[in-house]
Tab-separated table of C-alpha atoms and ligand atoms in Angstrom:
chain	number	residue	atom	x	y	z
W	57	MET	CA	-0.077	0.132	0.273
W	58	ALA	CA	2.785	2.536	0.939
W	59	ALA	CA	4.609	1.391	-2.616
W	60	ILE	CA	1.563	2.199	-4.383
W	61	ASP	CA	0.990	5.562	-2.464
W	62	ALA	CA	4.315	6.627	-3.311
W	63	ALA	CA	4.118	5.549	-6.896
W	64	LEU	CA	0.715	7.616	-7.069
W	65	GLY	CA	2.227	10.834	-5.542
W	66	GLY	CA	0.651	10.267	-2.264
W	67	ILE	CA	-2.841	10.181	-3.635
W	68	LEU	CA	-4.010	7.264	-1.192
W	69	SER	CA	-2.888	9.044	1.945
W	70	ARG	CA	-4.659	12.201	0.796
W	71	LEU	CA	-7.782	10.470	0.159
W	72	ALA	CA	-7.579	9.098	3.452
W	73	THR	CA	-6.899	12.047	5.124
W	74	GLU	CA	-9.847	13.619	3.275
W	75	GLY	CA	-11.955	10.886	4.608
W	76	GLU	CA	-12.669	9.552	0.863
W	77	ILE	CA	-11.042	6.336	1.971
W	78	THR	CA	-12.127	5.290	5.560
W	79	GLY	CA	-10.849	1.578	5.421
W	80	LYS	CA	-14.297	0.425	6.527
W	81	ALA	CA	-14.732	-3.121	5.744
W	82	CYS	CA	-15.879	-3.741	2.263
W	83	GLU	CA	-15.537	-0.026	1.171
W	84	CYS	CA	-14.423	0.172	-2.266
W	85	VAL	CA	-12.951	3.263	-3.548
W	86	PRO	CA	-11.822	3.690	-7.199
W	87	CYS	CA	-9.117	5.619	-8.444
W	88	LEU	CA	-9.518	5.849	-12.218
W	89	ALA	CA	-6.479	6.513	-14.924
W	90	PRO	CA	-4.139	6.788	-11.975
W	91	ALA	CA	-0.705	8.434	-13.234
W	92	GLY	CA	2.298	6.475	-11.978
W	93	ILE	CA	1.226	2.888	-12.085
W	94	ALA	CA	0.335	0.352	-15.393
W	95	ALA	CA	-3.117	-0.500	-14.264
W	96	LYS	CA	-6.003	1.625	-15.506
W	97	GLN	CA	-7.866	1.491	-12.502
W	98	LEU	CA	-7.135	1.116	-8.681
W	99	LEU	CA	-9.594	0.032	-6.245
W	100	VAL	CA	-9.211	0.202	-2.782
W	101	VAL	CA	-10.879	-2.293	-0.751
W	102	GLY	CA	-11.438	-1.749	3.022
W	103	LEU	CA	-10.744	-4.499	5.383
W	104	GLY	CA	-12.282	-3.002	8.816
W	105	LYS	CA	-10.660	-2.849	12.084
W	106	ARG	CA	-7.683	-4.743	12.642
W	107	GLU	CA	-9.039	-6.590	15.650
W	108	GLU	CA	-11.916	-7.634	13.685
W	109	LEU	CA	-10.262	-8.880	10.682
W	110	ASP	CA	-10.903	-12.856	10.178
W	111	LEU	CA	-11.441	-15.162	7.106
W	112	GLY	CA	-14.943	-14.100	6.577
W	113	VAL	CA	-14.040	-10.090	6.442
W	114	ILE	CA	-10.964	-10.961	4.002
W	115	TYR	CA	-13.412	-13.213	1.918
W	116	ARG	CA	-16.432	-10.520	1.946
W	117	ALA	CA	-13.868	-7.911	1.159
W	118	ALA	CA	-12.419	-9.670	-1.856
W	119	ALA	CA	-16.013	-10.535	-3.004
W	120	ALA	CA	-16.986	-6.906	-2.748
W	121	ALA	CA	-14.261	-6.011	-4.863
W	122	ALA	CA	-14.653	-8.333	-7.533
W	123	LYS	CA	-18.493	-7.803	-7.623
W	124	THR	CA	-17.733	-3.967	-8.174
W	125	LEU	CA	-15.337	-4.476	-10.820
W	126	ALA	CA	-17.239	-7.307	-12.382
W	127	ALA	CA	-20.262	-4.942	-13.213
W	128	ARG	CA	-18.503	-4.645	-16.612
W	129	LYS	CA	-16.218	-6.748	-18.783
W	130	ARG	CA	-12.725	-6.516	-17.822
W	131	THR	CA	-9.771	-8.861	-19.417
W	132	ALA	CA	-7.492	-9.021	-16.576
W	133	VAL	CA	-7.971	-8.019	-13.022
W	134	ALA	CA	-4.888	-8.336	-10.395
W	135	PHE	CA	-5.068	-8.475	-6.651
W	136	LEU	CA	-2.763	-7.207	-4.287
W	137	ALA	CA	-3.083	-8.343	-0.460
W	138	ASP	CA	-1.541	-5.627	1.679
W	139	GLY	CA	0.888	-6.876	4.382
W	140	SER	CA	1.476	-10.191	5.245
W	141	TRP	CA	-1.269	-12.507	5.114
W	142	SER	CA	-1.090	-16.182	6.252
W	143	THR	CA	-1.572	-18.596	3.170
W	144	ARG	CA	-5.045	-19.189	4.671
W	145	GLN	CA	-6.168	-15.856	4.661
W	146	LEU	CA	-5.051	-15.356	1.088
W	147	GLU	CA	-6.945	-18.527	0.142
W	148	HIS	CA	-10.268	-17.018	1.547
W	149	ALA	CA	-9.486	-13.879	-0.639
W	150	VAL	CA	-9.311	-15.876	-3.778
W	151	ALA	CA	-12.402	-17.802	-2.828
W	152	GLY	CA	-14.179	-14.243	-2.309
W	153	ALA	CA	-12.818	-12.868	-5.254
W	154	ALA	CA	-14.248	-16.162	-7.435
W	155	VAL	CA	-17.784	-15.553	-5.768
W	156	GLY	CA	-17.997	-11.715	-5.996
W	157	MET	CA	-17.444	-11.945	-9.861
W	158	VAL	CA	-20.249	-14.243	-10.209
W	159	GLY	CA	-23.887	-13.015	-9.977
W	160	GLN	CA	-27.313	-14.649	-10.004
W	161	ASP	CA	-28.372	-13.379	-13.456
W	162	ILE	CA	-28.274	-17.040	-14.857
W	163	TYR	CA	-31.083	-16.390	-17.105
W	164	ARG	CA	-30.200	-12.708	-17.988
W	165	LYS	CA	-29.364	-11.523	-21.661
W	166	ASP	CA	-27.874	-8.447	-20.129
W	167	LYS	CA	-25.386	-9.839	-17.546
W	168	LYS	CA	-25.203	-7.778	-14.328
W	169	ARG	CA	-21.742	-9.456	-13.993
W	170	THR	CA	-19.036	-10.649	-16.067
W	171	PRO	CA	-16.217	-13.101	-14.864
W	172	PHE	CA	-12.890	-11.332	-15.263
W	173	GLY	CA	-10.667	-12.764	-18.478
W	174	THR	CA	-7.818	-13.471	-16.296
W	175	THR	CA	-7.582	-12.914	-12.509
W	176	ILE	CA	-3.850	-12.472	-11.184
W	177	TRP	CA	-2.729	-12.640	-7.624
W	178	LEU	CA	0.112	-10.765	-6.990
W	179	ALA	CA	2.457	-11.502	-4.207
W	180	ALA	CA	0.642	-14.783	-3.278
W	181	PRO	CA	1.700	-18.395	-3.542
W	182	ALA	CA	0.472	-20.107	-6.648
W	183	ASP	CA	-0.471	-23.246	-4.338
W	184	ALA	CA	-2.615	-20.852	-2.190
W	185	VAL	CA	-4.140	-19.449	-5.207
W	186	GLU	CA	-4.958	-22.860	-6.611
W	187	ARG	CA	-6.571	-23.828	-3.088
W	188	GLY	CA	-8.587	-20.831	-2.908
W	189	THR	CA	-9.924	-21.247	-6.336
W	190	HIS	CA	-10.982	-24.542	-5.348
W	191	LEU	CA	-12.787	-23.174	-2.615
W	192	GLY	CA	-14.421	-20.625	-4.554
W	193	ASP	CA	-15.351	-23.117	-6.986
W	194	GLY	CA	-17.214	-25.144	-4.590
W	195	ILE	CA	-19.036	-22.220	-3.235
W	196	ASN	CA	-20.043	-20.777	-6.651
W	197	LEU	CA	-21.433	-24.480	-7.233
W	198	THR	CA	-23.698	-24.509	-4.331
W	199	ARG	CA	-24.766	-21.049	-5.458
W	200	ARG	CA	-25.350	-21.974	-8.890
W	201	LEU	CA	-27.590	-24.897	-8.030
W	202	VAL	CA	-29.364	-22.757	-5.739
W	203	ASN	CA	-30.045	-20.052	-8.042
W	204	LEU	CA	-31.435	-22.268	-11.234
W	205	ALA	CA	-34.982	-22.170	-11.751
W	206	PRO	CA	-36.855	-25.160	-9.931
W	207	ASP	CA	-38.013	-26.221	-13.122
W	208	ASP	CA	-34.274	-26.498	-14.256
W	209	MET	CA	-33.208	-28.069	-10.795
W	210	TYR	CA	-35.323	-31.192	-10.029
W	211	PRO	CA	-33.969	-34.297	-8.344
W	212	GLN	CA	-32.912	-36.134	-11.496
W	213	ALA	CA	-31.013	-32.580	-12.656
W	214	PHE	CA	-29.549	-32.368	-9.238
W	215	ALA	CA	-28.298	-35.944	-9.482
W	216	ASP	CA	-27.114	-35.410	-12.969
W	217	GLU	CA	-24.606	-32.163	-11.811
W	218	ALA	CA	-23.429	-34.363	-8.722
W	219	SER	CA	-22.807	-37.305	-11.176
W	220	ALA	CA	-20.785	-34.642	-13.312
W	221	VAL	CA	-18.813	-33.143	-10.212
W	222	ALA	CA	-18.174	-36.643	-9.213
W	223	GLY	CA	-16.766	-37.355	-12.448
W	224	HIS	CA	-14.405	-34.635	-12.712
W	225	LEU	CA	-13.010	-35.119	-9.145
W	226	GLY	CA	-12.823	-38.904	-9.094
W	227	ILE	CA	-15.304	-39.201	-6.223
W	228	ASP	CA	-17.577	-42.421	-5.978
W	229	ILE	CA	-21.191	-41.630	-6.627
W	230	GLU	CA	-24.328	-43.940	-6.288
W	231	VAL	CA	-27.647	-42.503	-7.146
W	232	TRP	CA	-30.828	-44.284	-5.861
W	233	ASP	CA	-33.823	-44.014	-8.020
W	234	GLU	CA	-37.731	-44.545	-6.676
W	235	THR	CA	-37.643	-48.471	-7.052
W	236	ARG	CA	-34.202	-48.225	-4.852
W	237	LEU	CA	-35.786	-46.066	-2.576
W	238	ALA	CA	-38.838	-48.127	-2.129
W	239	LYS	CA	-36.697	-51.594	-1.611
W	240	GLU	CA	-34.635	-49.473	1.119
W	241	ARG	CA	-37.872	-48.641	2.709
W	242	CYS	CA	-37.539	-45.170	2.392
W	243	GLY	CA	-41.116	-44.266	3.581
W	244	ALA	CA	-41.013	-41.169	4.631
W	245	LEU	CA	-38.896	-39.515	1.571
W	246	LEU	CA	-41.124	-41.253	-0.965
W	247	ALA	CA	-44.170	-39.889	0.835
W	248	VAL	CA	-43.017	-36.334	0.219
W	249	SER	CA	-42.323	-36.849	-3.174
W	250	ARG	CA	-45.752	-38.492	-4.141
W	251	GLY	CA	-47.483	-35.218	-5.124
W	252	SER	CA	-44.617	-34.371	-7.633
W	253	SER	CA	-44.446	-35.538	-11.358
W	254	ARG	CA	-40.698	-35.450	-10.605
W	255	PRO	CA	-39.498	-38.688	-9.210
W	256	PRO	CA	-37.151	-38.683	-5.986
W	257	ARG	CA	-33.739	-39.411	-5.958
W	258	LEU	CA	-31.205	-40.062	-3.123
W	259	VAL	CA	-27.207	-39.140	-4.097
W	260	ILE	CA	-24.450	-40.558	-2.017
W	261	MET	CA	-21.129	-39.627	-2.826
W	262	ARG	CA	-17.969	-41.201	-1.219
W	263	TYR	CA	-14.855	-39.592	-1.010
W	264	ARG	CA	-11.463	-41.416	0.265
W	265	GLY	CA	-8.464	-39.069	0.492
W	266	PRO	CA	-5.127	-39.981	-0.039
W	267	GLY	CA	-4.205	-43.029	2.344
W	268	ARG	CA	-7.905	-43.711	3.350
W	269	ARG	CA	-9.094	-46.998	1.767
W	270	GLU	CA	-10.379	-48.866	4.324
W	271	GLY	CA	-13.315	-48.544	7.185
W	272	SER	CA	-16.017	-46.381	7.743
W	273	PRO	CA	-16.103	-42.811	7.084
W	274	GLU	CA	-15.002	-40.384	9.643
W	275	LEU	CA	-17.905	-37.681	8.636
W	276	ALA	CA	-20.976	-38.148	6.954
W	277	LEU	CA	-22.514	-34.723	5.421
W	278	VAL	CA	-26.466	-34.934	4.746
W	279	GLY	CA	-28.466	-32.299	2.983
W	280	LYS	CA	-32.006	-31.530	2.506
W	281	GLY	CA	-32.566	-31.517	-1.274
W	282	VAL	CA	-36.265	-30.194	-1.384
W	283	THR	CA	-35.805	-28.752	-5.066
W	284	PHE	CA	-39.191	-27.076	-4.772
W	285	ASP	CA	-41.351	-26.491	-1.621
W	286	SER	CA	-44.697	-25.454	-2.375
W	287	GLY	CA	-45.598	-26.647	1.155
W	288	GLY	CA	-47.661	-29.615	-0.184
W	289	LEU	CA	-51.470	-30.062	0.466
W	290	SER	CA	-50.741	-27.593	3.586
W	291	LEU	CA	-50.059	-25.262	0.818
W	292	LYS	CA	-47.736	-22.158	1.457
W	293	PRO	CA	-49.235	-18.533	0.900
W	294	ALA	CA	-48.108	-17.068	-2.304
W	295	ASP	CA	-45.609	-14.749	-0.531
W	296	SER	CA	-44.071	-17.681	1.454
W	297	MET	CA	-43.494	-19.824	-1.627
W	298	MET	CA	-41.540	-17.184	-3.678
W	299	GLY	CA	-37.858	-18.239	-3.198
W	300	MET	CA	-38.606	-21.932	-2.256
W	301	LYS	CA	-36.348	-22.928	-4.990
W	302	CYS	CA	-33.775	-22.249	-2.138
W	303	ASP	CA	-34.974	-25.307	-0.171
W	304	MET	CA	-32.313	-27.581	-1.677
W	305	ALA	CA	-29.576	-25.442	-0.295
W	306	GLY	CA	-28.480	-28.169	2.230
W	307	ALA	CA	-27.983	-30.494	-0.543
W	308	ALA	CA	-26.102	-27.935	-2.619
W	309	THR	CA	-23.920	-27.137	0.413
W	310	MET	CA	-22.934	-30.727	1.069
W	311	LEU	CA	-22.133	-31.137	-2.653
W	312	GLY	CA	-20.229	-28.079	-2.904
W	313	THR	CA	-18.192	-28.989	0.279
W	314	ILE	CA	-17.526	-32.570	-0.881
W	315	ALA	CA	-16.440	-31.416	-4.343
W	316	THR	CA	-13.910	-28.946	-2.377
W	317	ILE	CA	-12.577	-31.381	-0.199
W	318	ALA	CA	-11.783	-33.794	-3.432
W	319	ALA	CA	-10.387	-30.667	-5.107
W	320	LEU	CA	-8.191	-30.149	-2.426
W	321	LYS	CA	-7.350	-33.739	-2.155
W	322	LEU	CA	-7.701	-33.538	1.532
W	323	PRO	CA	-6.670	-36.711	3.456
W	324	VAL	CA	-10.133	-37.694	4.751
W	325	ASP	CA	-13.035	-40.397	4.288
W	326	VAL	CA	-16.337	-38.437	3.797
W	327	VAL	CA	-19.477	-39.569	2.641
W	328	ALA	CA	-22.112	-36.925	1.441
W	329	ALA	CA	-25.781	-38.018	1.037
W	330	MET	CA	-28.492	-35.534	-0.526
W	331	GLY	CA	-32.076	-36.557	-0.164
W	332	LEU	CA	-33.702	-34.994	-3.507
W	333	VAL	CA	-37.498	-34.276	-3.963
W	334	GLU	CA	-40.016	-31.756	-5.059
W	335	ASN	CA	-42.791	-31.314	-2.417
W	336	MET	CA	-46.065	-30.601	-4.406
W	337	THR	CA	-49.751	-30.915	-4.443
W	338	GLY	CA	-50.467	-33.475	-7.441
W	339	PRO	CA	-53.244	-36.346	-6.927
W	340	ALA	CA	-51.012	-38.853	-5.105
W	341	ALA	CA	-49.865	-36.199	-2.920
W	342	TYR	CA	-49.244	-37.170	0.796
W	343	LYS	CA	-51.864	-35.974	3.156
W	344	VAL	CA	-52.355	-34.888	6.764
W	345	GLY	CA	-53.377	-37.565	8.836
W	346	ASP	CA	-51.311	-40.161	6.756
W	347	VAL	CA	-48.764	-42.177	8.856
W	348	LEU	CA	-45.558	-42.976	7.151
W	349	THR	CA	-43.067	-45.707	8.157
W	350	ALA	CA	-39.548	-44.423	8.236
W	351	ARG	CA	-36.927	-46.500	7.297
W	352	ASN	CA	-35.793	-47.180	10.824
W	353	GLY	CA	-39.115	-48.420	11.308
W	354	LEU	CA	-40.522	-45.283	13.465
W	355	THR	CA	-44.093	-44.453	12.289
W	356	ILE	CA	-44.849	-40.795	11.722
W	357	GLU	CA	-48.100	-39.126	11.699
W	358	VAL	CA	-48.242	-36.063	9.215
W	359	HIS	CA	-49.711	-33.328	10.979
W	360	ASN	CA	-48.557	-30.658	8.179
W	361	THR	CA	-47.088	-31.720	4.750
W	362	ASP	CA	-45.235	-28.493	4.560
W	363	ALA	CA	-42.908	-29.853	7.481
W	364	GLU	CA	-41.173	-32.244	4.727
W	365	GLY	CA	-37.550	-31.587	5.151
W	366	ARG	CA	-37.731	-33.623	8.385
W	367	LEU	CA	-39.368	-36.587	6.865
W	368	VAL	CA	-36.679	-36.447	3.587
W	369	LEU	CA	-33.776	-36.224	6.410
W	370	ALA	CA	-35.033	-38.674	8.416
W	371	ASP	CA	-34.433	-41.749	5.842
W	372	VAL	CA	-31.290	-40.200	4.488
W	373	LEU	CA	-29.899	-39.965	8.280
W	374	ASP	CA	-30.857	-43.348	8.668
W	375	VAL	CA	-29.119	-44.604	5.383
W	376	VAL	CA	-25.575	-43.032	6.477
W	377	ARG	CA	-25.972	-43.839	9.903
W	378	GLY	CA	-25.906	-47.370	8.632
W	379	LEU	CA	-22.452	-46.631	7.473
W	380	GLU	CA	-21.324	-46.067	10.777
W	381	PRO	CA	-19.456	-42.877	10.469
W	382	GLY	CA	-17.681	-41.074	13.220
W	383	ARG	CA	-20.004	-38.217	12.885
W	384	ILE	CA	-22.910	-36.971	10.967
W	385	ILE	CA	-23.578	-33.173	10.331
W	386	ASP	CA	-26.541	-32.181	8.458
W	387	ALA	CA	-27.677	-28.899	6.758
W	388	ALA	CA	-31.203	-28.009	5.575
W	389	THR	CA	-33.283	-25.153	5.123
W	390	LEU	CA	-35.544	-26.561	7.895
W	391	THR	CA	-37.760	-23.785	9.494
W	392	GLY	CA	-38.999	-20.462	9.098
W	393	ALA	CA	-38.788	-20.597	13.087
W	394	CYS	CA	-35.120	-20.500	13.070
W	395	MET	CA	-35.154	-17.527	11.145
W	396	VAL	CA	-37.528	-15.949	13.584
W	397	ALA	CA	-34.904	-17.097	16.268
W	398	LEU	CA	-31.832	-15.890	14.473
W	399	GLY	CA	-32.587	-13.580	11.461
W	400	HIS	CA	-31.195	-13.791	8.022
W	401	ASP	CA	-27.483	-14.080	8.626
W	402	VAL	CA	-27.198	-16.683	11.595
W	403	ALA	CA	-27.197	-20.410	11.000
W	404	GLY	CA	-28.572	-22.392	14.111
W	405	LEU	CA	-26.734	-25.414	15.596
W	406	PHE	CA	-28.661	-28.543	17.271
W	407	SER	CA	-26.776	-31.092	18.359
W	408	ASN	CA	-26.502	-34.366	20.492
W	409	ASN	CA	-23.087	-34.318	21.106
W	410	GLN	CA	-21.303	-31.342	22.653
W	411	ALA	CA	-17.672	-31.798	21.493
W	412	SER	CA	-18.895	-32.460	18.078
W	413	CYS	CA	-20.792	-29.386	17.790
W	414	ASP	CA	-17.906	-27.193	19.659
W	415	GLN	CA	-15.555	-28.239	16.910
W	416	LEU	CA	-18.262	-27.027	13.964
W	417	VAL	CA	-18.580	-23.629	16.224
W	418	ALA	CA	-14.773	-23.299	16.273
W	419	ALA	CA	-14.584	-23.869	12.428
W	420	ALA	CA	-17.156	-21.572	11.933
W	421	LYS	CA	-15.655	-18.934	13.880
W	422	THR	CA	-12.303	-19.603	12.284
W	423	ALA	CA	-14.123	-19.046	8.891
W	424	GLY	CA	-16.210	-15.918	9.947
W	425	GLU	CA	-19.437	-17.391	9.257
W	426	PRO	CA	-22.058	-16.741	12.078
W	427	VAL	CA	-23.435	-19.629	13.884
W	428	TRP	CA	-25.186	-19.976	17.230
W	429	GLN	CA	-26.276	-23.364	19.137
W	430	MET	CA	-29.871	-23.820	20.194
W	431	PRO	CA	-30.812	-25.951	23.016
W	432	MET	CA	-31.951	-29.561	22.916
W	433	PHE	CA	-33.604	-30.215	26.297
W	434	ARG	CA	-35.029	-33.228	26.916
W	435	HIS	CA	-38.604	-31.472	27.738
W	436	TYR	CA	-38.957	-30.608	24.042
W	437	ASP	CA	-39.235	-34.629	23.260
W	438	PRO	CA	-43.176	-34.895	24.492
W	439	GLN	CA	-43.923	-32.215	21.894
W	440	ILE	CA	-43.621	-34.761	18.804
W	441	GLU	CA	-45.374	-37.458	20.481
W	442	SER	CA	-48.392	-38.746	18.831
W	443	ASP	CA	-51.811	-40.336	19.716
W	444	VAL	CA	-51.493	-42.630	16.625
W	445	ALA	CA	-48.194	-42.910	15.796
W	446	ASP	CA	-44.632	-43.113	17.395
W	447	ILE	CA	-43.764	-39.528	16.608
W	448	LYS	CA	-45.608	-36.796	14.592
W	449	ASN	CA	-43.936	-34.349	12.139
W	450	VAL	CA	-44.823	-30.862	13.958
W	451	GLY	CA	-44.547	-29.617	17.535
W	452	ASP	CA	-47.307	-28.375	19.501
W	453	GLY	CA	-47.933	-24.969	17.880
W	454	ARG	CA	-45.076	-22.717	16.488
W	455	TRP	CA	-43.307	-21.882	19.588
W	456	GLY	CA	-39.705	-23.314	19.333
W	457	GLY	CA	-40.204	-24.593	15.807
W	458	ALA	CA	-36.560	-24.969	15.027
W	459	ILE	CA	-36.253	-27.076	17.913
W	460	THR	CA	-38.874	-29.339	17.725
W	461	ALA	CA	-37.842	-29.844	14.110
W	462	ALA	CA	-34.252	-30.897	15.527
W	463	LYS	CA	-35.528	-32.915	18.151
W	464	PHE	CA	-37.586	-34.904	15.403
W	465	LEU	CA	-34.425	-35.439	13.537
W	466	GLU	CA	-32.478	-36.765	16.396
W	467	ARG	CA	-34.825	-39.776	16.448
W	468	PHE	CA	-32.909	-40.904	13.329
W	469	VAL	CA	-29.432	-40.690	14.242
W	470	GLY	CA	-29.030	-43.014	17.246
W	471	THR	CA	-25.965	-42.487	19.282
W	472	THR	CA	-23.869	-41.223	16.281
W	473	PRO	CA	-22.575	-37.655	17.077
W	474	TRP	CA	-24.390	-35.364	15.175
W	475	THR	CA	-24.869	-31.804	14.682
W	476	HIS	CA	-27.754	-30.332	12.676
W	477	ILE	CA	-27.382	-26.814	10.837
W	478	ASP	CA	-30.454	-25.105	10.130
W	479	ILE	CA	-29.658	-22.399	7.181
W	480	ALA	CA	-33.059	-21.349	6.404
W	481	GLY	CA	-31.901	-18.026	6.991
W	482	PRO	CA	-28.392	-17.431	5.456
W	483	ALA	CA	-28.417	-19.761	2.639
W	484	PHE	CA	-30.330	-17.399	0.378
W	485	ALA	CA	-30.109	-13.719	0.370
W	486	ASP	CA	-33.386	-11.599	-0.522
W	487	LYS	CA	-31.499	-8.359	-0.922
W	488	PRO	CA	-27.965	-7.691	-2.299
W	489	LYS	CA	-25.084	-7.162	-0.026
W	490	PRO	CA	-21.894	-5.157	-0.957
W	491	TRP	CA	-20.192	-8.470	-1.529
W	492	SER	CA	-23.036	-10.241	-3.270
W	493	ASP	CA	-25.897	-9.844	-5.406
W	494	GLY	CA	-28.092	-11.616	-3.718
W	495	GLY	CA	-29.671	-15.330	-4.374
W	496	GLY	CA	-27.747	-18.605	-2.926
W	497	THR	CA	-25.022	-17.339	-0.854
W	498	GLY	CA	-23.130	-20.779	-0.419
W	499	VAL	CA	-23.157	-20.387	3.257
W	500	MET	CA	-21.422	-23.166	5.287
W	501	VAL	CA	-18.896	-24.543	2.589
W	502	ARG	CA	-16.045	-22.616	3.971
W	503	SER	CA	-17.041	-23.738	7.718
W	504	LEU	CA	-17.260	-27.268	6.585
W	505	VAL	CA	-14.033	-27.339	4.787
W	506	GLU	CA	-12.279	-25.767	7.632
W	507	LEU	CA	-13.754	-28.225	9.891
W	508	VAL	CA	-12.342	-31.054	7.696
W	509	ARG	CA	-9.034	-29.173	7.494
W	510	GLY	CA	-8.446	-28.731	10.928
W	511	SER	CA	-7.196	-25.330	12.488
W	512	PRO	CA	-5.099	-23.165	10.086
W	513	GLU	CA	-2.210	-23.161	13.011
W	514	GLU	CA	-1.616	-27.065	12.714
W	515	THR	CA	-1.812	-27.170	8.939
W	516	THR	CA	-0.233	-23.901	7.342
Q	76	BES	N1	-38.730	-24.814	3.585
Q	76	BES	C1	-39.317	-24.384	4.716
Q	76	BES	C2	-38.554	-23.650	5.800
Q	76	BES	C3	-37.880	-22.365	5.324
Q	76	BES	C4	-38.639	-21.242	5.450
Q	76	BES	C5	-36.879	-22.331	4.420
Q	76	BES	C6	-38.197	-20.194	4.999
Q	76	BES	C7	-36.389	-20.996	3.816
Q	76	BES	C8	-37.023	-19.918	4.272
Q	76	BES	C9	-39.672	-25.769	5.436
Q	76	BES	O1	-40.006	-26.867	5.117
Q	76	BES	C10	-41.007	-25.451	6.234
Q	76	BES	O2	-42.095	-25.064	5.320
Q	76	BES	N2	-41.259	-25.329	7.426
Q	76	BES	C11	-42.306	-25.024	8.247
Q	76	BES	C12	-42.301	-25.983	9.331
Q	76	BES	C13	-43.890	-25.975	9.907
Q	76	BES	C14	-44.992	-26.504	8.932
Q	76	BES	C15	-44.043	-26.831	11.153
Q	76	BES	C16	-42.227	-23.691	8.735
Q	76	BES	O3	-41.114	-23.388	9.219
Q	76	BES	O4	-43.010	-22.730	8.745
Q	77	ZN	ZN1	-41.858	-27.169	3.827
Q	78	ZN	ZN1	-39.016	-27.101	3.262
């Protein structure tokens, strides 16, 4: 920064003195046609207060810069990180830049964002740039799948995308169709899919990193993949239905995560399972009062067909539990109640195992993604009891709805350490942010990859 300021004849320090450059996080101040350096434009990006600098601030600041510059076509953009950043910080900056230059304008002729012809990272080691690019690609994959129109992103379409990713990265993949799902007694997932003309799918991907060939996976990632949630016969009002293409964000998050883990060739054994259905109102739709038998044998009385995510996850959780993973993490746009509790930007965590949850909290803190653990007290359990079946798919009334949903899921994981991430709030941004145009956010991919990599102190 000092060298550039000197080359520019002290313009930057003058702008700072005049208050044009404040250094506020994500602030982008353009200096057009600067004399003294070769670039046609210099963009100064704020990183906020030094003591608040974390991987999230860095990721968002780089994304804000890329978003600003991608407003028009550019052949080459060079980034220069000021100061002595760690390789992990550089990686998250590179990922942020890759994410910021891609918008949600998939179907627009006149694009709002144009990715740069070339992105150059000055003074950054090539391997850090490569790893950051893999991370950015994983996040962009998640975002793109969420942003696609629901008529283009139905269960088989998701499975096709997953197969393509698996093919590129050498990940094993299995896709269960409706016949296999029936054979596997996935009665809860299948019930949800019955109202749709689009058949359900279960995608199971297994990545075994270098040196991991035997035994059970150390981690199972499970994602809710409701490619459109109309609410079913408990139909959503029009306003709430808008945006329900994002109801497969949990599945997209886990696909983006396992893709990144594989691209980084991390030395882990991970399985990712994504339950894919469309929740519709067709003639065969499941009904309120129906009693379903889940794969683990529990009977479930349906009180609301809009509480479908937990039914899909019930069977998927049971499938991965059978693989005896060291732990399970699921991500789901599960409840509006979680948004009521925590707002738009914070993911809710729910767990049956404090140590496992703590590790995820720590990884999210490192990544700079806000999460908050919610209670799982036993006294919530009676709320999902049913008079006619083992359990029902909603609690008593709306109160504590995010927790009663998690309590329902808990019944399908046995004693395996498990943490559920409710991303109903942060998975999709209705409004643009300085670092993003809105739409799918790819939230939690960075945290989950951090979790798998271990703390930066240990590995960099
Ligand atoms: N997909 C929704 C939850 C959701 C809401 C996701 C807003 C993203 C934004 C979920 O399937 C749902 O409809 N949940 C119901 C549960 C209720 C019927 C017990 C809800 O939250 O209202
Ligand atoms: Zn629903
Ligand atoms: Zn849903």
